[in-house]
CSV table of C-alpha atoms and ligand atoms in Angstrom, one decimal:
chain,number,residue,atom,x,y,z
A,1,MET,CA,6.1,30.1,-36.4
A,2,SER,CA,6.7,26.7,-35.0
A,3,VAL,CA,6.2,23.1,-36.0
A,4,ARG,CA,5.3,20.4,-33.5
A,5,LEU,CA,4.6,16.7,-33.9
A,6,VAL,CA,1.4,15.1,-33.0
A,7,ASP,CA,0.2,11.5,-32.9
A,8,LEU,CA,-2.7,11.0,-35.2
A,9,THR,CA,-5.4,8.6,-34.2
A,10,ALA,CA,-8.3,6.8,-36.0
A,11,ASP,CA,-10.7,8.5,-33.6
A,12,ASP,CA,-9.9,12.0,-35.0
A,13,VAL,CA,-9.5,11.0,-38.6
A,14,HIS,CA,-12.3,13.3,-39.7
A,15,ARG,CA,-10.1,16.2,-38.6
A,16,TRP,CA,-6.8,15.3,-40.2
A,17,LEU,CA,-7.4,13.0,-43.2
A,18,GLY,CA,-8.4,15.7,-45.7
A,19,PRO,CA,-5.5,18.0,-44.8
A,20,ALA,CA,-3.1,15.0,-44.8
A,21,LEU,CA,-4.2,14.0,-48.3
A,22,ASP,CA,-3.7,17.6,-49.4
A,23,VAL,CA,-0.1,17.5,-48.1
A,24,TYR,CA,0.5,14.2,-49.9
A,25,VAL,CA,-0.8,15.5,-53.2
A,26,ALA,CA,1.2,18.8,-53.0
A,27,ALA,CA,4.4,16.9,-51.9
A,28,MET,CA,4.1,14.4,-54.7
A,29,ASN,CA,3.0,16.9,-57.2
A,30,TYR,CA,0.0,14.7,-58.1
A,31,PRO,CA,-3.0,16.1,-60.0
A,32,ARG,CA,-5.7,17.7,-57.9
A,33,GLY,CA,-8.5,15.2,-57.2
A,34,THR,CA,-6.0,12.4,-56.4
A,35,GLN,CA,-7.3,12.9,-52.8
A,36,THR,CA,-10.6,11.4,-53.7
A,37,HIS,CA,-9.1,8.1,-55.0
A,38,ARG,CA,-6.8,7.8,-52.1
A,39,THR,CA,-9.3,8.4,-49.3
A,40,PRO,CA,-10.7,4.8,-49.2
A,41,LEU,CA,-7.2,3.3,-49.3
A,42,TRP,CA,-5.8,5.4,-46.5
A,43,ARG,CA,-8.9,4.6,-44.4
A,44,ASP,CA,-8.4,0.9,-45.2
A,45,HIS,CA,-4.8,1.1,-44.0
A,46,MET,CA,-6.0,2.5,-40.7
A,47,ASN,CA,-7.6,-0.8,-39.9
A,48,ARG,CA,-4.4,-2.8,-40.4
A,49,PRO,CA,-2.6,-4.3,-37.4
A,50,GLY,CA,0.0,-1.9,-36.0
A,51,TRP,CA,-1.2,1.1,-37.9
A,52,GLN,CA,0.5,4.3,-36.6
A,53,ALA,CA,0.6,7.9,-37.8
A,54,VAL,CA,2.4,11.1,-37.0
A,55,GLY,CA,1.6,14.5,-38.2
A,56,ALA,CA,3.5,17.8,-38.2
A,57,VAL,CA,1.5,20.9,-37.3
A,58,GLN,CA,2.6,24.4,-38.0
A,59,SER,CA,1.4,27.2,-35.7
A,60,THR,CA,1.3,30.7,-37.0
A,61,VAL,CA,0.4,33.7,-34.9
A,62,SER,CA,-1.0,36.5,-37.0
A,63,THR,CA,-0.7,40.0,-35.5
A,64,PRO,CA,-3.6,42.2,-36.4
A,65,VAL,CA,-2.9,45.8,-37.4
A,66,SER,CA,-4.6,47.9,-34.7
A,67,PRO,CA,-5.5,51.5,-35.3
A,68,PRO,CA,-3.4,53.9,-33.3
A,69,ALA,CA,-4.9,54.7,-29.9
A,70,THR,CA,-6.4,58.2,-30.0
A,71,GLY,CA,-7.0,59.6,-26.5
A,72,GLY,CA,-9.1,57.2,-24.5
A,73,GLY,CA,-10.1,53.7,-25.4
A,74,ASP,CA,-8.1,50.5,-25.5
A,75,PRO,CA,-4.3,50.6,-26.3
A,76,PRO,CA,-3.2,48.8,-29.5
A,77,THR,CA,-3.0,45.0,-28.8
A,78,LEU,CA,-0.3,42.7,-30.0
A,79,ALA,CA,-2.4,39.6,-29.3
A,80,GLY,CA,-3.2,37.8,-32.5
A,81,SER,CA,-5.0,34.6,-33.5
A,82,THR,CA,-3.1,31.3,-33.9
A,83,THR,CA,-3.6,29.3,-37.1
A,84,GLU,CA,-2.7,25.6,-37.0
A,85,THR,CA,-2.0,23.9,-40.3
A,86,LEU,CA,-1.0,20.3,-40.9
A,87,ILE,CA,2.2,20.4,-43.0
A,88,GLY,CA,3.4,16.8,-42.7
A,89,ILE,CA,2.2,13.2,-42.5
A,90,ALA,CA,3.9,9.9,-41.9
A,91,TYR,CA,2.2,6.6,-41.4
A,92,GLY,CA,2.7,2.8,-41.7
A,93,TYR,CA,1.7,-0.5,-40.3
A,94,ARG,CA,2.9,-4.0,-39.7
A,95,GLY,CA,3.5,-6.0,-42.9
A,96,ALA,CA,1.5,-9.1,-43.5
A,97,GLU,CA,1.2,-11.8,-46.2
A,98,ASP,CA,-2.4,-10.8,-47.2
A,99,GLN,CA,-1.2,-7.3,-48.2
A,100,TRP,CA,-0.6,-6.3,-51.8
A,101,TRP,CA,2.7,-4.6,-51.1
A,102,ASN,CA,4.0,-7.6,-49.2
A,103,GLN,CA,3.1,-9.9,-52.1
A,104,GLN,CA,4.8,-7.6,-54.6
A,105,LEU,CA,7.9,-7.4,-52.4
A,106,ARG,CA,8.1,-11.2,-52.0
A,107,ALA,CA,7.9,-11.6,-55.8
A,108,GLY,CA,10.5,-8.9,-56.3
A,109,LEU,CA,12.9,-10.5,-53.8
A,110,ARG,CA,12.4,-13.9,-55.6
A,111,LEU,CA,13.2,-12.3,-58.9
A,112,GLY,CA,16.2,-10.5,-57.3
A,113,GLY,CA,17.7,-13.8,-56.4
A,114,TYR,CA,16.9,-14.0,-52.7
A,115,THR,CA,16.5,-17.5,-51.3
A,116,ARG,CA,13.2,-18.6,-49.7
A,117,THR,CA,14.8,-18.5,-46.3
A,118,GLN,CA,16.1,-15.0,-46.9
A,119,ILE,CA,12.7,-13.8,-48.1
A,120,ASP,CA,11.0,-15.3,-45.1
A,121,ASP,CA,13.5,-13.6,-42.8
A,122,ILE,CA,13.0,-10.2,-44.5
A,123,THR,CA,9.2,-10.3,-44.5
A,124,ARG,CA,8.5,-12.1,-41.2
A,125,ASN,CA,8.3,-9.1,-38.9
A,126,TYR,CA,8.6,-5.7,-40.5
A,127,PHE,CA,7.0,-2.2,-40.3
A,128,GLU,CA,6.0,-0.9,-43.7
A,129,LEU,CA,6.6,2.9,-43.9
A,130,THR,CA,3.7,3.6,-46.3
A,131,GLU,CA,3.7,7.4,-46.5
A,132,LEU,CA,6.1,10.2,-45.5
A,133,HIS,CA,5.4,13.7,-46.9
A,134,VAL,CA,6.1,17.3,-46.0
A,135,HIS,CA,4.3,20.2,-47.7
A,136,PRO,CA,6.7,21.7,-50.3
A,137,SER,CA,6.6,25.1,-48.5
A,138,MET,CA,8.1,23.5,-45.4
A,139,GLN,CA,10.5,20.9,-46.9
A,140,GLY,CA,14.2,21.0,-46.0
A,141,THR,CA,13.8,22.1,-42.4
A,142,GLY,CA,14.2,18.6,-40.8
A,143,THR,CA,10.4,17.9,-40.3
A,144,GLY,CA,10.5,14.7,-42.4
A,145,GLN,CA,13.3,13.3,-40.3
A,146,ARG,CA,11.6,14.3,-37.0
A,147,MET,CA,8.4,12.6,-38.1
A,148,LEU,CA,10.1,9.4,-39.3
A,149,THR,CA,12.2,9.2,-36.1
A,150,ARG,CA,9.2,9.6,-33.9
A,151,LEU,CA,7.2,7.0,-35.9
A,152,LEU,CA,9.9,4.4,-35.6
A,153,ALA,CA,10.9,5.1,-32.0
A,154,ASP,CA,8.9,2.5,-30.3
A,155,ARG,CA,8.0,0.0,-33.0
A,156,PRO,CA,8.2,-3.6,-31.9
A,157,GLU,CA,9.1,-5.0,-35.4
A,158,ASP,CA,12.6,-6.3,-36.3
A,159,SER,CA,12.9,-3.9,-39.3
A,160,VAL,CA,11.3,-1.1,-41.3
A,161,LEU,CA,10.9,-1.4,-45.1
A,162,LEU,CA,9.7,1.2,-47.7
A,163,SER,CA,9.6,1.8,-51.4
A,164,THR,CA,10.6,5.0,-53.1
A,165,PRO,CA,10.9,6.0,-56.7
A,166,GLU,CA,14.4,5.7,-58.2
A,167,VAL,CA,16.0,9.1,-58.9
A,168,PRO,CA,19.3,9.8,-60.6
A,169,GLY,CA,22.3,9.5,-58.3
A,170,ASP,CA,19.9,8.6,-55.4
A,171,ASP,CA,19.8,12.3,-54.8
A,172,ASN,CA,16.6,13.9,-53.6
A,173,ARG,CA,15.4,14.8,-50.1
A,174,ALA,CA,13.8,11.4,-49.6
A,175,TRP,CA,16.9,9.4,-50.6
A,176,ARG,CA,19.2,11.7,-48.6
A,177,LEU,CA,16.9,11.3,-45.5
A,178,TYR,CA,16.8,7.5,-45.8
A,179,ARG,CA,20.5,7.1,-46.3
A,180,ARG,CA,21.2,9.5,-43.4
A,181,LEU,CA,19.1,7.3,-41.2
A,182,GLY,CA,20.9,4.1,-42.3
A,183,PHE,CA,18.5,2.6,-44.8
A,184,GLY,CA,20.1,0.1,-47.2
A,185,ASP,CA,19.1,-1.5,-50.5
A,186,MET,CA,16.8,-4.5,-50.5
A,187,LEU,CA,15.8,-4.2,-54.2
A,188,ARG,CA,16.6,-1.7,-56.9
A,189,HIS,CA,14.8,-0.8,-60.1
A,190,PHE,CA,11.8,-2.8,-59.2
A,191,GLY,CA,8.5,-2.5,-61.0
A,192,PHE,CA,5.3,-2.7,-59.0
A,193,THR,CA,2.4,-4.0,-60.9
A,194,GLY,CA,0.4,-1.2,-62.5
A,195,ASP,CA,3.1,1.5,-62.0
A,196,PRO,CA,5.6,2.2,-64.8
A,197,ARG,CA,8.1,3.9,-62.6
A,198,PRO,CA,11.2,2.0,-61.2
A,199,PHE,CA,11.3,1.8,-57.4
A,200,ALA,CA,13.8,0.9,-54.8
A,201,VAL,CA,12.9,-1.0,-51.7
A,202,LEU,CA,15.0,0.1,-48.8
A,203,GLY,CA,15.2,-1.1,-45.2
A,204,ARG,CA,17.0,-1.1,-41.9
A,205,ARG,CA,16.9,-3.0,-38.7
A,206,LEU,CA,15.0,-1.7,-35.7
A,207,PRO,CA,15.3,-0.3,-33.2
A,208,MET,CA,16.9,2.9,-34.6
A,209,ASN,CA,19.6,3.2,-31.9
B,1,COA,C1,11.2,13.4,-48.3
B,1,COA,C2,10.6,14.4,-47.3
B,1,COA,C3,9.5,13.8,-46.5
B,1,COA,C4,11.8,14.8,-46.4
B,1,COA,O1,11.3,15.8,-45.4
B,1,COA,P1,12.0,17.2,-45.2
B,1,COA,O2,11.4,17.8,-44.0
B,1,COA,O3,11.9,17.9,-46.5
B,1,COA,O4,13.5,16.9,-45.1
B,1,COA,P2,14.4,16.3,-43.9
B,1,COA,O5,13.6,16.1,-42.7
B,1,COA,O6,15.1,15.2,-44.4
B,1,COA,O7,15.3,17.6,-43.7
B,1,COA,C5,16.5,17.6,-44.2
B,1,COA,C6,16.8,19.0,-44.7
B,1,COA,O8,16.5,19.9,-43.7
B,1,COA,C7,17.6,20.6,-43.3
B,1,COA,N1,17.5,20.8,-41.9
B,1,COA,C8,17.3,22.0,-41.3
B,1,COA,N2,17.2,21.8,-40.0
B,1,COA,C9,17.4,20.5,-39.7
B,1,COA,C10,17.4,19.7,-38.5
B,1,COA,N3,17.2,20.3,-37.3
B,1,COA,N4,17.5,18.4,-38.6
B,1,COA,C11,17.7,17.8,-39.8
B,1,COA,N5,17.7,18.5,-41.0
B,1,COA,C12,17.5,19.8,-40.9
B,1,COA,C13,18.8,19.8,-43.7
B,1,COA,O9,19.9,20.6,-44.0
B,1,COA,C14,18.3,19.1,-45.0
B,1,COA,O10,18.4,20.0,-46.1
B,1,COA,P3,18.8,19.4,-47.5
B,1,COA,O11,17.8,18.3,-47.8
B,1,COA,O12,18.6,20.6,-48.4
B,1,COA,O13,20.1,18.9,-47.5
B,1,COA,C15,10.0,15.7,-48.0
B,1,COA,O14,11.1,16.4,-48.7
B,1,COA,C16,8.9,15.4,-49.0
B,1,COA,O15,7.8,15.3,-48.7
B,1,COA,N6,9.3,15.2,-50.3
B,1,COA,C17,8.3,14.9,-51.4
B,1,COA,C18,7.5,13.7,-51.2
B,1,COA,C19,8.4,12.5,-51.0
B,1,COA,O16,9.4,12.3,-51.8
B,1,COA,N7,8.1,11.6,-50.1
B,1,COA,C20,8.8,10.4,-49.8
B,1,COA,C21,8.2,9.4,-50.8
B,1,COA,S1,9.0,7.8,-50.5
């Protein structure tokens, strides 16, 4: 079993979008059927400037059980078939003022006491990390970090920003990953319109190294 990273493109969206949404729903423990509502939104995101996506593909070789060779005929074979499964998805795009998330962020920063100049500086040239998910069966093996590192490796923006639900003690895999990679607090306990959960907005300068 091995996991390799692949760049996902708009041209092959028909191949990966369904499996990617399945990963997202499983990772976030959302109700089945959420995929249907999310499909148009994810497709819309693909048209935004600077959209980029990375997937993680698991290859599993299955070894068929061959009957023992009796006398003549072919010897038992160890050759099996390889199954490829998408088990991770990460994507984002360049932030812009006509985007809902950007408008929510600016309002949140205003409420959080940032000055107009600071808000302009923060939102002028950033990459929004929109989604980052690994299938629960494969979490905790470094795949999320690999995908995020690859996604951010050659970004031209000054910074990367993301939102993630608040959790007690900042202690789940997502938080540990973001902290390990140097993400700091931009906003805490922020409420996006229409979502009752408190969120943090985290960010860091680019490039990563
Ligand atoms: C958050 C998420 C994407 C992180 O991806 P992941 O592959 O599970 O985790 P990471 O890439 O950070 O891997 C770190 C873990 O792998 C382990 N690991 C094993 N080999 C590793 C390696 N070579 N490099 C780094 N970590 C490795 C680490 O010890 C660590 O374990 P720990 O978290 O138990 O301490 C994933 O857990 C997930 O989808 N969570 C649910 C959805 C979610 O919260 N998404 C983010 C919303 S903002």
